[in-house]
Coordinates of C-alpha atoms in Angstrom, one line a residue:
X1 CA 21.2 -28.9 -4.8
X2 CA 21.3 -29.8 -1.1
X3 CA 18.5 -32.0 0.1
X4 CA 16.2 -30.4 2.8
X5 CA 16.3 -32.3 6.1
X6 CA 13.2 -34.3 7.0
X7 CA 11.6 -35.6 10.1
X8 CA 13.1 -38.9 9.3
X9 CA 16.6 -37.4 9.4
X10 CA 15.9 -35.8 12.7
X11 CA 14.6 -39.0 14.2
X12 CA 17.6 -41.0 13.0
X13 CA 20.1 -38.5 14.5
X14 CA 18.2 -38.0 17.7
X15 CA 17.7 -41.8 18.1
X16 CA 13.9 -41.6 18.5
X17 CA 10.9 -42.5 16.4
X18 CA 9.4 -40.2 13.7
X19 CA 6.2 -39.9 15.7
X20 CA 8.2 -38.6 18.7
X21 CA 9.8 -36.0 16.4
X22 CA 6.4 -35.0 15.2
X23 CA 5.1 -34.6 18.8
X24 CA 8.1 -32.6 19.8
X25 CA 8.1 -30.2 16.9
X26 CA 4.4 -29.6 17.0
X27 CA 4.2 -29.0 20.8
X28 CA 2.1 -32.1 21.5
X29 CA 2.2 -34.2 24.6
X30 CA 3.8 -37.7 24.4
X31 CA 7.5 -37.0 24.8
X32 CA 9.5 -36.0 27.9
X33 CA 10.9 -32.5 28.2
X34 CA 14.5 -33.9 27.8
X35 CA 13.6 -35.7 24.6
X36 CA 11.7 -32.7 23.3
X37 CA 14.7 -30.5 23.9
X38 CA 17.1 -32.9 22.2
X39 CA 14.8 -33.2 19.2
X40 CA 14.5 -29.5 18.8
X41 CA 18.3 -29.1 19.2
X42 CA 18.9 -31.7 16.4
X43 CA 16.3 -30.0 14.2
X44 CA 18.1 -26.7 14.6
X45 CA 21.5 -28.2 13.9
X46 CA 20.2 -29.8 10.7
X47 CA 18.5 -26.5 9.6
X48 CA 15.0 -28.1 9.5
X49 CA 12.1 -25.8 8.9
X50 CA 8.4 -26.8 8.9
X51 CA 6.8 -27.4 5.5
X52 CA 4.2 -24.6 5.1
X53 CA 2.1 -26.5 2.6
X54 CA 1.9 -29.5 4.9
X55 CA 1.0 -27.3 7.9
X56 CA -1.7 -25.6 5.8
X57 CA -3.2 -29.0 4.9
X58 CA -3.3 -30.0 8.6
X59 CA -5.2 -26.8 9.4
X60 CA -2.3 -24.9 10.8
X61 CA -1.3 -21.4 9.7
X62 CA 0.9 -21.0 6.6
X63 CA 3.1 -18.4 8.4
X64 CA 2.7 -15.9 5.5
X65 CA 0.6 -12.9 4.5
X66 CA 0.0 -11.7 1.0
X67 CA 0.2 -8.3 -0.8
X68 CA -0.9 -7.9 -4.4
X69 CA -0.3 -4.7 -6.4
X70 CA -2.6 -4.1 -9.4
X71 CA -0.7 -1.2 -10.9
X72 CA 1.0 -0.5 -14.3
X73 CA 4.4 -2.2 -13.8
X74 CA 6.2 0.8 -15.3
X75 CA 4.9 3.1 -12.6
X76 CA 6.3 1.0 -9.7
X77 CA 10.0 0.9 -10.3
X78 CA 10.5 4.6 -9.6
X79 CA 7.7 5.4 -7.1
X80 CA 9.1 5.6 -3.6
X81 CA 5.7 5.2 -1.8
X82 CA 5.4 1.5 -2.2
X83 CA 9.1 0.8 -1.5
X84 CA 8.7 2.6 1.9
X85 CA 5.3 1.0 2.6
X86 CA 6.7 -2.5 2.0
X87 CA 9.7 -1.8 4.1
X88 CA 7.5 -0.9 7.0
X89 CA 5.3 -4.0 6.5
X90 CA 8.3 -6.2 6.3
X91 CA 9.8 -4.8 9.5
X92 CA 6.8 -5.9 11.5
X93 CA 6.4 -9.2 9.7
X94 CA 10.1 -10.1 10.1
X95 CA 10.0 -9.5 13.8
X96 CA 7.0 -11.9 14.0
X97 CA 8.7 -14.5 11.8
X98 CA 6.0 -14.1 9.2
X99 CA 6.7 -14.2 5.5
X100 CA 5.4 -11.7 2.9
X101 CA 4.1 -13.2 -0.3
X102 CA 4.2 -10.4 -2.9
X103 CA 2.8 -10.3 -6.4
X104 CA 2.3 -7.6 -9.1
X105 CA -0.6 -8.1 -11.5
X106 CA -2.1 -6.2 -14.4
X107 CA -5.6 -5.3 -13.1
X108 CA -8.1 -5.7 -10.3
X109 CA -9.6 -8.9 -11.9
X110 CA -6.2 -10.6 -11.8
X111 CA -5.8 -9.5 -8.2
X112 CA -9.1 -11.1 -7.2
X113 CA -8.0 -14.3 -9.0
X114 CA -4.8 -14.3 -6.9
X115 CA -6.9 -14.1 -3.7
X116 CA -9.0 -17.0 -4.8
X117 CA -6.0 -19.1 -5.6
X118 CA -4.2 -18.3 -2.4
X119 CA -7.4 -19.1 -0.4
X120 CA -7.8 -22.4 -2.2
X121 CA -4.2 -23.4 -1.7
X122 CA -4.0 -22.0 1.8
X123 CA -0.9 -20.1 0.8
X124 CA -1.5 -17.1 3.2
X125 CA -3.2 -16.5 6.5
X126 CA -4.4 -13.0 5.5
X127 CA -3.8 -10.2 3.1
X128 CA -2.9 -6.5 3.0
X129 CA -5.1 -4.7 0.4
X130 CA -3.8 -1.5 -1.1
X131 CA -5.3 1.1 -3.5
X132 CA -9.0 1.0 -2.5
X133 CA -11.2 1.6 -5.5
X134 CA -14.3 3.7 -5.8
X135 CA -16.2 0.6 -6.9
X136 CA -14.2 -2.2 -5.3
X137 CA -15.0 -5.9 -5.6
X138 CA -12.3 -7.0 -3.2
X139 CA -13.8 -6.5 0.2
X140 CA -16.9 -8.6 -0.7
X141 CA -14.7 -11.3 -2.2
X142 CA -12.5 -11.5 0.9
X143 CA -15.5 -11.5 3.2
X144 CA -17.0 -14.4 1.2
X145 CA -13.7 -16.3 1.3
X146 CA -13.3 -15.6 5.0
X147 CA -9.8 -14.4 4.3
X148 CA -8.6 -11.9 7.0
X149 CA -7.6 -8.6 5.4
X150 CA -6.6 -5.1 6.2
X151 CA -7.4 -2.4 3.6
X152 CA -4.8 0.3 3.5
X153 CA -5.9 3.9 2.9
X154 CA -9.7 3.4 3.0
X155 CA -12.6 3.3 5.5
X156 CA -14.5 0.2 6.5
X157 CA -15.0 -2.4 3.6
X158 CA -18.1 -2.1 1.6
X159 CA -20.9 -4.6 1.8
X160 CA -23.1 -6.0 -1.0
X161 CA -26.6 -4.7 -1.4
X162 CA -28.2 -7.6 0.3
X163 CA -26.0 -7.2 3.4
X164 CA -25.1 -10.8 3.5
X165 CA -22.0 -11.1 1.4
X166 CA -21.6 -13.4 -1.5
X167 CA -21.1 -17.1 -1.8
X168 CA -17.5 -18.3 -2.4
X169 CA -18.5 -20.4 -5.3
X170 CA -20.2 -17.4 -6.9
X171 CA -17.0 -15.5 -6.3
X172 CA -15.1 -18.0 -8.4
X173 CA -13.5 -20.1 -5.7
X174 CA -13.1 -23.6 -7.1
X175 CA -11.5 -25.4 -4.2
X176 CA -13.3 -26.5 -1.1
X177 CA -11.5 -25.4 2.1
X178 CA -14.0 -24.3 4.7
X179 CA -14.4 -20.5 4.7
X180 CA -13.7 -18.8 8.1
X181 CA -15.7 -16.0 9.5
X182 CA -14.9 -12.7 7.8
X183 CA -12.3 -10.6 9.4
X184 CA -11.7 -7.2 7.7
X185 CA -9.9 -4.2 9.2
X186 CA -8.9 -0.9 7.8
X187 CA -6.0 1.6 8.1
X188 CA -7.2 5.1 7.1
X189 CA -5.3 8.0 5.6
X190 CA -6.6 11.6 5.7
X191 CA -6.2 12.5 2.1
X192 CA -8.9 15.1 2.2
X193 CA -7.3 16.9 5.2
X194 CA -3.9 16.8 3.5
X195 CA -5.2 18.3 0.3
X196 CA -7.0 21.0 2.3
X197 CA -3.6 21.8 3.9
X198 CA -2.0 22.2 0.5
X199 CA -4.7 24.5 -0.9
X200 CA -4.7 26.6 2.2
X201 CA -0.9 27.1 1.9
X202 CA -1.0 28.0 -1.8
X203 CA -4.0 30.3 -1.4
X204 CA -2.2 32.0 1.4
X205 CA 0.8 32.7 -0.9
X206 CA -1.7 34.3 -3.3
X207 CA -2.2 31.6 -5.9
X208 CA -5.6 31.6 -7.6
X209 CA -4.9 29.3 -10.6
X210 CA -4.0 25.9 -9.3
X211 CA -3.9 22.5 -11.1
X212 CA -3.8 19.2 -9.3
X213 CA -2.0 16.6 -11.5
X214 CA -3.8 13.5 -10.1
X215 CA -3.4 9.8 -10.4
X216 CA -5.6 7.0 -11.6
X217 CA -9.3 7.9 -11.6
X218 CA -10.7 4.7 -10.1
X219 CA -8.6 4.9 -6.9
X220 CA -10.6 6.1 -3.9
X221 CA -7.8 8.3 -2.6
X222 CA -7.6 10.1 -6.0
X223 CA -11.3 10.9 -5.8
X224 CA -11.0 12.1 -2.2
X225 CA -8.2 14.4 -3.1
X226 CA -10.1 15.8 -6.1
X227 CA -13.2 16.3 -4.0
X228 CA -11.3 18.0 -1.3
X229 CA -9.6 20.3 -3.8
X230 CA -13.0 21.4 -5.2
X231 CA -14.5 21.9 -1.8
X232 CA -11.7 23.9 -0.5
X233 CA -11.5 26.0 -3.7
X234 CA -15.2 26.8 -3.5
X235 CA -14.9 27.8 0.1
X236 CA -12.5 30.5 -1.1
X237 CA -14.6 31.6 -4.0
X238 CA -12.5 29.8 -6.6
X239 CA -14.3 28.1 -9.5
X240 CA -13.4 25.1 -11.6
X241 CA -11.9 27.4 -14.2
X242 CA -9.3 28.4 -11.7
X243 CA -8.7 25.3 -9.6
X244 CA -9.1 21.8 -11.1
X245 CA -7.6 18.3 -11.4
X246 CA -6.2 16.5 -14.4
X247 CA -5.8 12.7 -14.5
X248 CA -2.7 10.6 -15.2
X249 CA -1.4 7.0 -14.6
X250 CA 1.1 8.2 -11.9
X251 CA 4.0 7.8 -14.4
X252 CA 6.7 10.5 -15.1
X253 CA 5.7 10.3 -18.7
X254 CA 2.1 11.3 -18.2
X255 CA 3.0 13.7 -15.4
X256 CA 5.3 15.5 -17.9
X257 CA 2.7 15.4 -20.6
X258 CA 0.0 16.9 -18.3
X259 CA 2.4 19.6 -17.2
X260 CA 3.2 20.5 -20.8
X261 CA -0.6 20.8 -21.7
X262 CA -1.6 23.0 -18.8
X263 CA 1.4 25.3 -19.1
X264 CA 0.5 25.9 -22.8
X265 CA -3.0 27.2 -21.9
X266 CA -3.8 30.9 -22.5
X267 CA -4.0 31.4 -18.7
X268 CA -1.6 28.7 -17.3
X269 CA -1.7 27.8 -13.6
X270 CA 0.7 29.5 -11.2
X271 CA 0.9 26.4 -9.0
X272 CA 0.9 22.7 -9.7
X273 CA 0.2 19.9 -7.1
X274 CA 1.3 16.4 -8.1
X275 CA 0.0 13.2 -6.7
X276 CA 3.5 11.7 -6.3
X277 CA 7.1 12.7 -6.2
X278 CA 8.0 11.2 -9.6
X279 CA 5.5 13.3 -11.5
X280 CA 6.5 16.4 -9.5
X281 CA 10.1 16.0 -10.5
X282 CA 9.1 15.4 -14.1
X283 CA 6.9 18.5 -14.0
X284 CA 9.8 20.6 -12.7
X285 CA 12.0 19.4 -15.5
X286 CA 9.3 20.4 -18.1
X287 CA 9.1 23.9 -16.6
X288 CA 12.9 24.2 -16.8
X289 CA 12.8 23.0 -20.5
X290 CA 10.1 25.7 -21.2
X291 CA 12.1 28.4 -19.5
X292 CA 9.5 28.8 -16.8
X293 CA 11.3 29.6 -13.5
X294 CA 10.3 27.7 -10.4
X295 CA 9.2 29.3 -8.1
X296 CA 9.4 32.7 -9.9
X297 CA 6.5 31.9 -12.2
X298 CA 5.4 28.5 -11.1
X299 CA 5.1 26.8 -7.7
X300 CA 5.3 23.0 -7.4
X301 CA 4.1 20.8 -4.5
X302 CA 4.6 17.0 -4.4
X303 CA 2.5 14.5 -2.6
X304 CA 4.7 12.1 -0.5
X305 CA 8.1 13.4 0.2
X306 CA 11.2 11.4 -0.9
X307 CA 14.9 11.8 -1.6
X308 CA 13.9 12.9 -5.2
X309 CA 12.1 15.9 -3.8
X310 CA 15.1 16.8 -1.6
X311 CA 17.8 16.5 -4.3
X312 CA 16.0 18.2 -7.1
X313 CA 16.9 21.9 -7.8
X314 CA 15.0 23.7 -6.5
X315 CA 14.1 21.4 -3.7
X316 CA 10.4 20.6 -3.8
X317 CA 7.8 21.5 -1.3
X318 CA 6.2 18.2 -0.3
X319 CA 3.7 16.5 2.0
X320 CA 5.8 14.5 4.5
X321 CA 4.4 11.4 6.2
X322 CA 5.9 8.3 7.8
X323 CA 5.0 5.9 4.9
X324 CA 7.0 3.1 6.5
X325 CA 5.1 3.7 9.7
X326 CA 1.9 3.4 7.6
X327 CA 3.1 0.0 6.6
X328 CA 4.0 -1.0 10.1
X329 CA 0.5 0.1 11.3
X330 CA -1.2 -2.1 8.7
X331 CA 1.0 -5.1 9.3
X332 CA 0.5 -4.8 13.0
X333 CA -3.3 -4.7 12.6
X334 CA -3.3 -7.8 10.4
X335 CA -1.1 -9.7 12.9
X336 CA -3.4 -8.7 15.7
X337 CA -6.5 -9.9 13.8
X338 CA -4.7 -13.2 13.1
X339 CA -3.9 -13.5 16.8
X340 CA -7.7 -13.3 17.5
X341 CA -8.3 -9.6 18.1
X342 CA -11.5 -8.1 16.7
X343 CA -11.3 -6.2 13.4
X344 CA -10.8 -2.5 13.8
X345 CA -9.9 0.8 12.2
X346 CA -6.6 2.5 12.7
X347 CA -5.9 6.1 11.7
X348 CA -2.5 7.1 10.3
X349 CA -1.2 10.5 11.2
X350 CA -2.0 13.3 8.7
X351 CA 0.9 14.3 6.4
X352 CA 2.5 17.7 7.2
X353 CA 3.5 20.1 4.5
X354 CA 7.2 20.9 4.3
X355 CA 7.7 24.2 2.4
X356 CA 10.9 24.3 0.4
X357 CA 12.3 26.3 -2.5
X358 CA 9.8 25.3 -5.1
X359 CA 6.9 27.4 -3.8
X360 CA 6.6 31.2 -3.5
X361 CA 4.0 33.9 -4.1
X362 CA 2.9 34.2 -7.8
X363 CA 4.2 37.0 -10.0
X364 CA 2.4 40.3 -9.2
X365 CA 0.8 40.6 -12.7
X366 CA -1.0 37.2 -12.6

């Protein structure tokens, strides 16, 4: 394995002292402009890069931000949302020469443990927090650690009952770097408005028995969608026996199983709304297996459009949004906070419904 070049190597090739190299590479006074330029040219020729750990110990930034996903691993490989989100995040970070430290963990407790470790080791300058929970320990922990963060898909971070945050030691932080002032921002998504748009469309087609195949019950956006569905149904005089949600883990397996259950009911739904593209495609396959024509007897709507929705036959009606743009918005907000801007709230554009061949009026006898 090739040895990484060091400051000593640069000093020897440039014919200067190691302290002069340190001054030049860290932008400190003490060397002439010509010497500084020569040192930087030699460093570039040798392929030298600053040691992020050493920079962190000296109080400088690490040059990285973190993203942790606490989701069942089997649901991530086929779901397009996170791939598009990360691509948008990476586009902004790469332009800013900032690394993305990414980790998948089994649950929210493990995610919090990662934040504590990253804070103690000064591995990241800030974090992007996804999947806000209905009862979420992460904002209070990040505030306590003073770790800048942007929550994606939620409103402002919650506070503890006393209003003063929690102590880092009480939060489980075992190292002793000085906590910085809390810097927490948010990028919001209008899940309620998007669900209202879906129900208005299906109701306008004539559907009165609609089932929402939802995701994980502890995610805030799942709750917002379910509440919006109930509210919009009630406004139209539809009760919970006609319009309701069923919970899954977002996987194609559970999406298919939920579809099979509701279609076997004495009065099955005439329309199904799925919380992601993978479950919608799985549901469409179940309908085909059962001999239920789509959209002749069953209409299907997918949340978050993807190539899967567009290549499935029939093509699936879906909510279209710029998910990569969502990621770019979040990454840009975090970089702005790290640059010294005050924390803020950014609003992503509401998804628009794209009607395709999977939706139509229900059969006349239903």
